[in-house]
CSV table of C-alpha atoms and ligand atoms in Angstrom, one decimal:
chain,number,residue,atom,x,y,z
C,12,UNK,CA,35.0,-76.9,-69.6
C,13,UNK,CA,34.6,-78.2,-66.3
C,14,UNK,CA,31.4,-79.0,-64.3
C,15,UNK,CA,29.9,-77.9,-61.2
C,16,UNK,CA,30.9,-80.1,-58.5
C,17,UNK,CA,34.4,-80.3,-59.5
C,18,UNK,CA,34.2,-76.0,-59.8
C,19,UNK,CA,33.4,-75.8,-56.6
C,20,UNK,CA,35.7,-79.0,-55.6
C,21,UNK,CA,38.5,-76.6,-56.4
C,22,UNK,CA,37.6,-73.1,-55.2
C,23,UNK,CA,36.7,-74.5,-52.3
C,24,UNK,CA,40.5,-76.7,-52.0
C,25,UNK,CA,41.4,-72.9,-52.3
C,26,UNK,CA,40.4,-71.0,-50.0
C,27,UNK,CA,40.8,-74.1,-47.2
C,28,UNK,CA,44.2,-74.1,-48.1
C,29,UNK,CA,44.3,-70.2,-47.7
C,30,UNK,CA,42.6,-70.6,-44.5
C,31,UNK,CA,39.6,-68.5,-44.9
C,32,UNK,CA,37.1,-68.8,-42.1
C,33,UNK,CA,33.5,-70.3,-43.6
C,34,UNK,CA,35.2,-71.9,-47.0
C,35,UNK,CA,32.8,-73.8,-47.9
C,36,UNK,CA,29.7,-71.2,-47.6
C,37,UNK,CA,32.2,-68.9,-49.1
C,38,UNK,CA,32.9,-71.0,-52.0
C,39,UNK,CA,29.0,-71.7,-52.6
C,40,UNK,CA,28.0,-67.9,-52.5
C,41,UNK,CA,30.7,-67.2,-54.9
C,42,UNK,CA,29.7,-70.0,-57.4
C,43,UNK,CA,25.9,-68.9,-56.6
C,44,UNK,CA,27.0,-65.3,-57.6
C,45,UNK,CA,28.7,-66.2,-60.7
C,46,UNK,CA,26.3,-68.7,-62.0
C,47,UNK,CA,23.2,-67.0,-60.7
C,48,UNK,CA,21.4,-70.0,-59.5
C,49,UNK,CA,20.5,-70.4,-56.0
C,50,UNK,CA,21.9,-72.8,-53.3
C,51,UNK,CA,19.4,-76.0,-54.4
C,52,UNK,CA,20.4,-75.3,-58.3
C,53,UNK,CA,23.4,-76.2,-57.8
C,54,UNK,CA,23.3,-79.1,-55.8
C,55,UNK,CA,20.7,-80.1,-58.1
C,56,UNK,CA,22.8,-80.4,-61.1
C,57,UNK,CA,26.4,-81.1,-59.8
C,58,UNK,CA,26.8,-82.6,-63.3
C,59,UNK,CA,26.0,-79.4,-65.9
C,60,UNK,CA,29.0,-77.5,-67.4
C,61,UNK,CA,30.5,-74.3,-66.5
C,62,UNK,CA,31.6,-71.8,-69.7
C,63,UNK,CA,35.4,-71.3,-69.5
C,64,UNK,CA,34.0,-67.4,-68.9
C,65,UNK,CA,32.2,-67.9,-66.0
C,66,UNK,CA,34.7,-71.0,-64.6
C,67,UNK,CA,37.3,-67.6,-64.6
C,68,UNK,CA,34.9,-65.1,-63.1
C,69,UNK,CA,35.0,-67.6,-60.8
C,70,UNK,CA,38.2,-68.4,-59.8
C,71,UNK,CA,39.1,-64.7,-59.8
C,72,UNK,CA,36.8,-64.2,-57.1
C,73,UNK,CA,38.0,-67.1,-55.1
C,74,UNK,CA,41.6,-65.2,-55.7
C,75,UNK,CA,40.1,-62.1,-54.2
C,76,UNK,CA,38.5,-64.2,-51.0
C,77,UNK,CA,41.9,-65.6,-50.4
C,78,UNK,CA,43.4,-62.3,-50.2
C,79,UNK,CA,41.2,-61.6,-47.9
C,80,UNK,CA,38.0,-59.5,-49.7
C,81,UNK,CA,35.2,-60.1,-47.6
C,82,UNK,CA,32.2,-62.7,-49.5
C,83,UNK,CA,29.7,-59.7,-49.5
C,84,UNK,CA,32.3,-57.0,-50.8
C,85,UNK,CA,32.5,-60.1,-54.1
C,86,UNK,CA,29.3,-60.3,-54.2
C,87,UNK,CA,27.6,-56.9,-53.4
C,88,UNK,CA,24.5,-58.2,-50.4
C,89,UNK,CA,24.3,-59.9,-47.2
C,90,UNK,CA,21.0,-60.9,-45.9
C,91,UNK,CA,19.3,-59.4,-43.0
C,92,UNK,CA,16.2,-59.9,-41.0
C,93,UNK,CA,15.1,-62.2,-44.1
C,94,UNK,CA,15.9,-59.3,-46.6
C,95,UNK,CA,18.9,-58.6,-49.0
C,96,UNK,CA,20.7,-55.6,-48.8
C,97,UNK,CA,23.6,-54.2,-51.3
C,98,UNK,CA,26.6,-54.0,-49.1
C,99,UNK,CA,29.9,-52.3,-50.9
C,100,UNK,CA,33.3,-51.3,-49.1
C,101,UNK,CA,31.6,-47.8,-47.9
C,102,UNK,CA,29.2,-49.7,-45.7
C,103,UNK,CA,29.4,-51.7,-42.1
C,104,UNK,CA,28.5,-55.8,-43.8
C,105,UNK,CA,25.2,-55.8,-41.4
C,106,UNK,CA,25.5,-58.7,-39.0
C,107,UNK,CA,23.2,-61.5,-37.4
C,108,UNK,CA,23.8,-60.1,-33.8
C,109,UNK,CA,22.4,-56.7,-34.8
C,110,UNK,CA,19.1,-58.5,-35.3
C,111,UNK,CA,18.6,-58.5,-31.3
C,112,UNK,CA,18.3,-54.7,-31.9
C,113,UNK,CA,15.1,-55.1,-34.2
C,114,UNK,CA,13.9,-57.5,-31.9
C,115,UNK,CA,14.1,-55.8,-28.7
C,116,UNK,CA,12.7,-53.1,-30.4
C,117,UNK,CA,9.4,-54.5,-31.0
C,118,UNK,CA,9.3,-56.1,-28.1
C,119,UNK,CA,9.8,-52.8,-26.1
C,120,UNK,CA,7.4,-50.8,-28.4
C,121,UNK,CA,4.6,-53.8,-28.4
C,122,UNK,CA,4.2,-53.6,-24.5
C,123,UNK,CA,4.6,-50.2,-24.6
C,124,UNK,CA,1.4,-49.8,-26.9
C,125,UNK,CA,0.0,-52.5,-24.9
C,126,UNK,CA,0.5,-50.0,-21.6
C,127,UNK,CA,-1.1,-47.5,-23.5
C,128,UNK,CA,-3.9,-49.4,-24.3
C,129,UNK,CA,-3.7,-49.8,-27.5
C,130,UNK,CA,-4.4,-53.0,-29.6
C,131,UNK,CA,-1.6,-55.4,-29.9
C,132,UNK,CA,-1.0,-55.5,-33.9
C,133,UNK,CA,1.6,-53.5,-34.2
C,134,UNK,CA,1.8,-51.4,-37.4
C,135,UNK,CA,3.8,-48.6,-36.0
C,136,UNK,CA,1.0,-46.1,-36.9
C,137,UNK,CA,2.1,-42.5,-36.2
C,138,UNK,CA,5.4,-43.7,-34.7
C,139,UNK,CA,8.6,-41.6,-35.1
C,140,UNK,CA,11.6,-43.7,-35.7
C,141,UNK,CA,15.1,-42.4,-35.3
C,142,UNK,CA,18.2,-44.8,-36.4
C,143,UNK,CA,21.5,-43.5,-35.5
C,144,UNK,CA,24.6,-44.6,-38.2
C,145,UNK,CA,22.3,-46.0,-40.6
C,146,UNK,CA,25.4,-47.2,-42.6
C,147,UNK,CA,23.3,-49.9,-44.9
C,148,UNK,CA,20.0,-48.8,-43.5
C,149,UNK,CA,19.5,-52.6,-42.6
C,150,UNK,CA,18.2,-51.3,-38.8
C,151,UNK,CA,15.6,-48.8,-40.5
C,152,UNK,CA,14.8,-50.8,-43.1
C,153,UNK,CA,13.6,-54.2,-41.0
C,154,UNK,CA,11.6,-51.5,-38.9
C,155,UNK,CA,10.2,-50.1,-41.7
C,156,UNK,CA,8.8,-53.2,-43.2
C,157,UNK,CA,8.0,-54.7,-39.4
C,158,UNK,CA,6.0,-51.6,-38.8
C,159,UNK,CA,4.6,-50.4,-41.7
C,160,UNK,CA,2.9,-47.3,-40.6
C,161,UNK,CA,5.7,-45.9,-38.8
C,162,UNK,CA,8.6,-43.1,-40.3
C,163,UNK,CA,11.6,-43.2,-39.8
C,164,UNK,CA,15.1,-40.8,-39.5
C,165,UNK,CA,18.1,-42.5,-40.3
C,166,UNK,CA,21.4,-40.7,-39.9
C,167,UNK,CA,24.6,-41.0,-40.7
C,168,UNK,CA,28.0,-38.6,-40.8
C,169,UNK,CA,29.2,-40.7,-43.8
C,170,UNK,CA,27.5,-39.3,-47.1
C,171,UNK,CA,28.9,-42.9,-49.2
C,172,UNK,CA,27.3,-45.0,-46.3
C,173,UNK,CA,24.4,-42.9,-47.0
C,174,UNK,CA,24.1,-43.6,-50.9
C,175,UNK,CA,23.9,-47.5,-50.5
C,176,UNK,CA,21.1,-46.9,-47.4
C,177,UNK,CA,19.5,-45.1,-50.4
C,178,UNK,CA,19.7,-47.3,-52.9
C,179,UNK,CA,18.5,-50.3,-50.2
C,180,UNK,CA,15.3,-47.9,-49.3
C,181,UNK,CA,14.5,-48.1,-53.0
C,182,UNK,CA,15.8,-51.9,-53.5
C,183,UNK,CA,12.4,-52.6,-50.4
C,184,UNK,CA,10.5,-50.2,-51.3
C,185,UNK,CA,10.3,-47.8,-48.1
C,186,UNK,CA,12.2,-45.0,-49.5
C,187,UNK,CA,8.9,-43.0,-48.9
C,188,UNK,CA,9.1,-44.1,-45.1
C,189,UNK,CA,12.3,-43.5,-44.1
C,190,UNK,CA,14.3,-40.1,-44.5
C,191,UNK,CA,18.4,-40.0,-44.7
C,192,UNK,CA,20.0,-37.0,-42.9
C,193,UNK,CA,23.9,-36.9,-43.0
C,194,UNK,CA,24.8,-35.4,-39.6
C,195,UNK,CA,26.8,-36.0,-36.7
C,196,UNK,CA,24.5,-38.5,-34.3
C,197,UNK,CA,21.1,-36.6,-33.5
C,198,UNK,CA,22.7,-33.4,-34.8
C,199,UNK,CA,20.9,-32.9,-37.4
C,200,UNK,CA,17.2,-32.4,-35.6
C,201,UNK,CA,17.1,-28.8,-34.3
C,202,UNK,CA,14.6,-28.3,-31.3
C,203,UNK,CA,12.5,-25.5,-32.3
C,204,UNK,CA,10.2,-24.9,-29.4
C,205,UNK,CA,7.1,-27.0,-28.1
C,206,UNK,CA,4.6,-24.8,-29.9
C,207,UNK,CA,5.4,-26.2,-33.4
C,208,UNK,CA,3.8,-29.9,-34.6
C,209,UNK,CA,5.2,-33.0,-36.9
C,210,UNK,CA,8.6,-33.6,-37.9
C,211,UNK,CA,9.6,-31.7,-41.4
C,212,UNK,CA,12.2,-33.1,-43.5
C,213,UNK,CA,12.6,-33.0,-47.3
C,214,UNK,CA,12.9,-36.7,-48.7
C,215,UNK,CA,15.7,-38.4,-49.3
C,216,UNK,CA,19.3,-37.9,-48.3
C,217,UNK,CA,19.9,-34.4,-46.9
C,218,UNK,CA,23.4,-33.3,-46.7
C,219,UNK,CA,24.7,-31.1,-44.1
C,220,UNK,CA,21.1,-29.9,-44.1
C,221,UNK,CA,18.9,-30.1,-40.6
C,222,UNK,CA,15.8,-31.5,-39.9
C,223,UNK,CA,13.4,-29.4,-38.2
C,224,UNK,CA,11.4,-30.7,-35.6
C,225,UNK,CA,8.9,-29.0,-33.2
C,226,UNK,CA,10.4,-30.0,-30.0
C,227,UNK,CA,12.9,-31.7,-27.5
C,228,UNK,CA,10.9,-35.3,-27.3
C,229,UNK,CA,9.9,-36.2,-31.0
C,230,UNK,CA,11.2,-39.7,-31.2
C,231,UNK,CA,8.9,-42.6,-30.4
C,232,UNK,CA,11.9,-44.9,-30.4
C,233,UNK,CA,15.6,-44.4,-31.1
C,234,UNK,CA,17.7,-47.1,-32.2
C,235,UNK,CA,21.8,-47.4,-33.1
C,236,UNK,CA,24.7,-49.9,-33.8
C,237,UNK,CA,26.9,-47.1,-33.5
C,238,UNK,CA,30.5,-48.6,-33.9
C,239,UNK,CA,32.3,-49.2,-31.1
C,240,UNK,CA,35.2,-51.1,-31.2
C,241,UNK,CA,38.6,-49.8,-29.9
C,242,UNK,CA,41.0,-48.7,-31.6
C,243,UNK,CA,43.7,-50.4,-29.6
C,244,UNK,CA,41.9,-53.5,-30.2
C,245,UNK,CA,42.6,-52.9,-34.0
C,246,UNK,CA,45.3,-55.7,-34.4
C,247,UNK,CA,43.2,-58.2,-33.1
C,248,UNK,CA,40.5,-57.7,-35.6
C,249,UNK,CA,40.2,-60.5,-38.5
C,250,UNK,CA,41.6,-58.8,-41.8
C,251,UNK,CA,38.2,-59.1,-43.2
C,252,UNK,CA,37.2,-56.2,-41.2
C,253,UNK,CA,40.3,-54.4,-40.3
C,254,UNK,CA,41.4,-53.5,-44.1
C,255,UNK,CA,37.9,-53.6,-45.9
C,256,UNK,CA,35.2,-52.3,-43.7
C,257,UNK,CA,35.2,-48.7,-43.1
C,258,UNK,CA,37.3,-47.2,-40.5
C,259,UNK,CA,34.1,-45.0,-39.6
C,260,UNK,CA,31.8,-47.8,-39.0
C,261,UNK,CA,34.4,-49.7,-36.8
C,262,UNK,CA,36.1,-47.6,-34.5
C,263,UNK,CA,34.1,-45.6,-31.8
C,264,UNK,CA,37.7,-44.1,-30.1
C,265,UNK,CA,40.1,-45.4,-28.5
C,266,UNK,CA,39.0,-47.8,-26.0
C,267,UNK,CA,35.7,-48.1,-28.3
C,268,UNK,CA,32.8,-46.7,-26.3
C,269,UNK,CA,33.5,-43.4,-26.6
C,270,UNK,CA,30.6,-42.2,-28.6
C,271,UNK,CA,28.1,-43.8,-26.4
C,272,UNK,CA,28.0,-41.1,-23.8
C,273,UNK,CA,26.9,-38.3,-26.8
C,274,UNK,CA,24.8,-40.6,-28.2
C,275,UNK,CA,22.5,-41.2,-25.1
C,276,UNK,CA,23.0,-37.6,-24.0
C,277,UNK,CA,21.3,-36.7,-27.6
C,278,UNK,CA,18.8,-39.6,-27.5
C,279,UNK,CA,17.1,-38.2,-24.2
C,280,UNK,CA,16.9,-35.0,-25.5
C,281,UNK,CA,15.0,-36.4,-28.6
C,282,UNK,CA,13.0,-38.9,-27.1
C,283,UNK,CA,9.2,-38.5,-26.3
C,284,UNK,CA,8.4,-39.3,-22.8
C,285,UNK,CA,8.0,-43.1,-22.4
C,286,UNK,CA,10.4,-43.2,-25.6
C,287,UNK,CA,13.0,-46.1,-25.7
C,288,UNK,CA,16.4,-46.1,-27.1
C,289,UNK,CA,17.7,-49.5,-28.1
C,290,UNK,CA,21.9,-49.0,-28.5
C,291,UNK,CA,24.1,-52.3,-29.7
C,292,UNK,CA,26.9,-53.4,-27.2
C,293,UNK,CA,30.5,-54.0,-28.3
C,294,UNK,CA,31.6,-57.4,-26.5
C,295,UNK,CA,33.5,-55.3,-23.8
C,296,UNK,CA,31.2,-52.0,-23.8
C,297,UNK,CA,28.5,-52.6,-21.3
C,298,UNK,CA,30.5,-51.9,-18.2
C,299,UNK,CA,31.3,-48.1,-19.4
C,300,UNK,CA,27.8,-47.9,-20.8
C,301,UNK,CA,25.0,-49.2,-18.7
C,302,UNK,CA,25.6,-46.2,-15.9
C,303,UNK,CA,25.0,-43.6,-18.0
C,304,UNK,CA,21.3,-44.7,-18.2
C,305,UNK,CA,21.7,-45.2,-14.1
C,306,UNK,CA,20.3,-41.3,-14.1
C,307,UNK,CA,16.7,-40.3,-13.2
C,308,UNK,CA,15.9,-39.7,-17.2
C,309,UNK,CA,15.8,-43.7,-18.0
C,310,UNK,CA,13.8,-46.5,-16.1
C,311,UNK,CA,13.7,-50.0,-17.4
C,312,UNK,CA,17.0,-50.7,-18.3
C,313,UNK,CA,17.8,-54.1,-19.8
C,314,UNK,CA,20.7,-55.7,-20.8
C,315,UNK,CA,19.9,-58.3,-23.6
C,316,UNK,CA,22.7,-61.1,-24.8
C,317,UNK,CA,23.1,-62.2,-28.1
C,318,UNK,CA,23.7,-66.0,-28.9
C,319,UNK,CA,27.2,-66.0,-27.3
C,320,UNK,CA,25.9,-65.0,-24.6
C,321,UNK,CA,27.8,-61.7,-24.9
C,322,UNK,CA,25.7,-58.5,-23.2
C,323,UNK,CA,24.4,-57.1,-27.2
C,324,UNK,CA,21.6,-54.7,-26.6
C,325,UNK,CA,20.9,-52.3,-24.2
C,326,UNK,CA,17.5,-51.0,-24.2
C,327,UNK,CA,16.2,-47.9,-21.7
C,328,UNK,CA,12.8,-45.4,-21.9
C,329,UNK,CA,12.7,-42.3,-20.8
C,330,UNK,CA,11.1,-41.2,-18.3
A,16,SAM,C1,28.7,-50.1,-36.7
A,16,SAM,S1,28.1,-49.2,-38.2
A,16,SAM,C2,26.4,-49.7,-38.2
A,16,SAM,C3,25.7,-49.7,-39.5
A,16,SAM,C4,24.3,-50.3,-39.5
A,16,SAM,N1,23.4,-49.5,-38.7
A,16,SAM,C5,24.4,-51.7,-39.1
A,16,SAM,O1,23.9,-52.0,-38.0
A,16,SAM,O2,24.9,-52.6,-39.8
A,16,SAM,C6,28.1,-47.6,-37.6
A,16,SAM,C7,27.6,-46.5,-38.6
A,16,SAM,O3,27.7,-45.3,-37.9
A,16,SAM,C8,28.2,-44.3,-38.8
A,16,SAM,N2,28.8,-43.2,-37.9
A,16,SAM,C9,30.0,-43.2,-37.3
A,16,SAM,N3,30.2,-42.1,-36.5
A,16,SAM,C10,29.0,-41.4,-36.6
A,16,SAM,C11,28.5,-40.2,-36.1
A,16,SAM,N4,29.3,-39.5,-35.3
A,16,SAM,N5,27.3,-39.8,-36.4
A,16,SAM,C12,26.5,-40.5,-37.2
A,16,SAM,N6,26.9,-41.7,-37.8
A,16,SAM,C13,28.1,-42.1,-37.5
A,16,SAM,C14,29.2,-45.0,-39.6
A,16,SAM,O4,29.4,-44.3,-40.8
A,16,SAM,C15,28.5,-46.3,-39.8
A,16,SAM,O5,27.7,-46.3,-41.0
């Protein structure tokens, strides 16, 4: 038996000799996950023994790491937006940059509520959410419990991405708020003429089904990470992402923008007037994005960067 400094002395000696990025944070989470104690238990009691069990579960996972298993695939959740969500290979790990698209979000429907008239607090009352390539459902999910009166239409063309978003609904309690279609983009919403009302969809994940809605501008707000990084750019990837997260939720085509042009093609056909589409940015994509919102459908186009200053989230309404 060994205790739990000199545990995590080791691991730690590991996966720094292996050269993983973040070793230290990776070693804690791993020790955290084994143990189940939180960060301040362990430092707490650096002194109390490990079983020879758990020392193993440990060190096996630190084995995995250095080959290269990403922390969250060992430990099954990465935080986001303050909540935990189960993250397994079949799902995109949800990262801290796509937290600029939750907050542009509310930003962008706060002042449009505030154009309207409309009081400030912002429960999302009546709104229509649409997120495109839900994968973990992290982007509906923080909108769901920002705006708590609001529903929301998460898509996704991957049916085992669609099964952990399901199983996160449940995990925060909005599986009543938030419907999962598997579809292609906005494919999935069939316009069926301005003289029908309200958005009909049976709960839960609908496969290869379509939603029908009762005309061509239903969405209050659409939002999407779609992926978007290039193909050719594939060997530059860590190995993290390029041989454990899934090929869907990376690639968007060759050069990695590819599916942007459909997406915002779709989105304006969905979107209520004064509706705003918020899209994430790959580090390159903006230049082959931003003009296709330079048509007379979408005014207030802004470009937010994330903390790299890298261009991250585009953000448009339609006129
Ligand atoms: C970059 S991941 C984003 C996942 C999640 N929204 C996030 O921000 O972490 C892109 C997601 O889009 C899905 N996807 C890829 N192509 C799609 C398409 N044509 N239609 C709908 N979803 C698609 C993938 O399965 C994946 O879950």
């Amino acid at each position: 038996m060994s205790d739990v400094r000199y545990t995590l002395k080791q691991g730690l000696a590991q996966l720094r000799e292996a050269q993983v990025p973040s070793f230290t944070l990776a070693a804690e989470l791993l020790l955290l996950h084994v143990l189940g104690r939180d960060r301040a238990w362990i430092y707490a009691h650096p002194e109390q023994e490990i079983s020879d069990i758990d020392a193993a579960r440990f060190f096996a996972l630190i084995a995995r790491r250095t080959n290269g298993e990403p922390t969250q695939h060992l430990t099954g959740k990465q935080e986001f937006w303050g909540l935990e969500f189960e993250v397994t290979p079949d799902v995109l790990i949800p990262r801290p940059e796509t937290e600029h698209v939750i907050e542009v979000a509310l930003d962008r429907l706060a002042v449009r509520e505030l154009r309207a008239g409309r009081k400030q607090t912002l429960t999302g009352k009546g709104l229509q959410i649409g997120d495109i390539g839900t994968g973990s459902g992290c982007i509906a999910i923080a909108l769901a419990k920002e705006l708590p009166g609001a529903t929301i239409y998460a898509t996704d063309i991957s049916s085992a991405a669609l099964a952990v978003a399901q199983r996160n609904t449940t995990r925060h309690f909005v599986s009543d708020r938030i419907r999962l279609l598997e579809c292609n983009l906005l494919n999935g919403f069939i316009d069926r003429g301005p003289a029908n009302t309200g958005l009909s969809v049976a709960p839960n994940v609908e496969h290869g089904s379509r939603i029908k809605e009762h005309g061509s501008y239903s969405f209050d707000l659409i939002a999407s990470n779609p992926p978007y990084i290039g193909r050719r750019e594939a060997a530059t990837l860590m190995r993290e992402v390029r041989d454990h997260e899934p090929v869907i939720a990376l690639y968007g085509g060759e050069e990695g923008y590819e599916l942007y042009a459909d997406l915002i093609a779709q989105a304006a056909a969905h979107l209520k007037t004064t509706g705003i589409l918020v899209l994430e940015l790959g580090h390159n994509s903006l230049p082959a994005v931003q003009p296709l919102l330079d048509t007379p459908t979408w005014t207030n186009v802004a470009v937010t960067n994330d903390l790299a200053g890298i261009p991250r989230v585009l953000a448009a309404e339609r006129l």
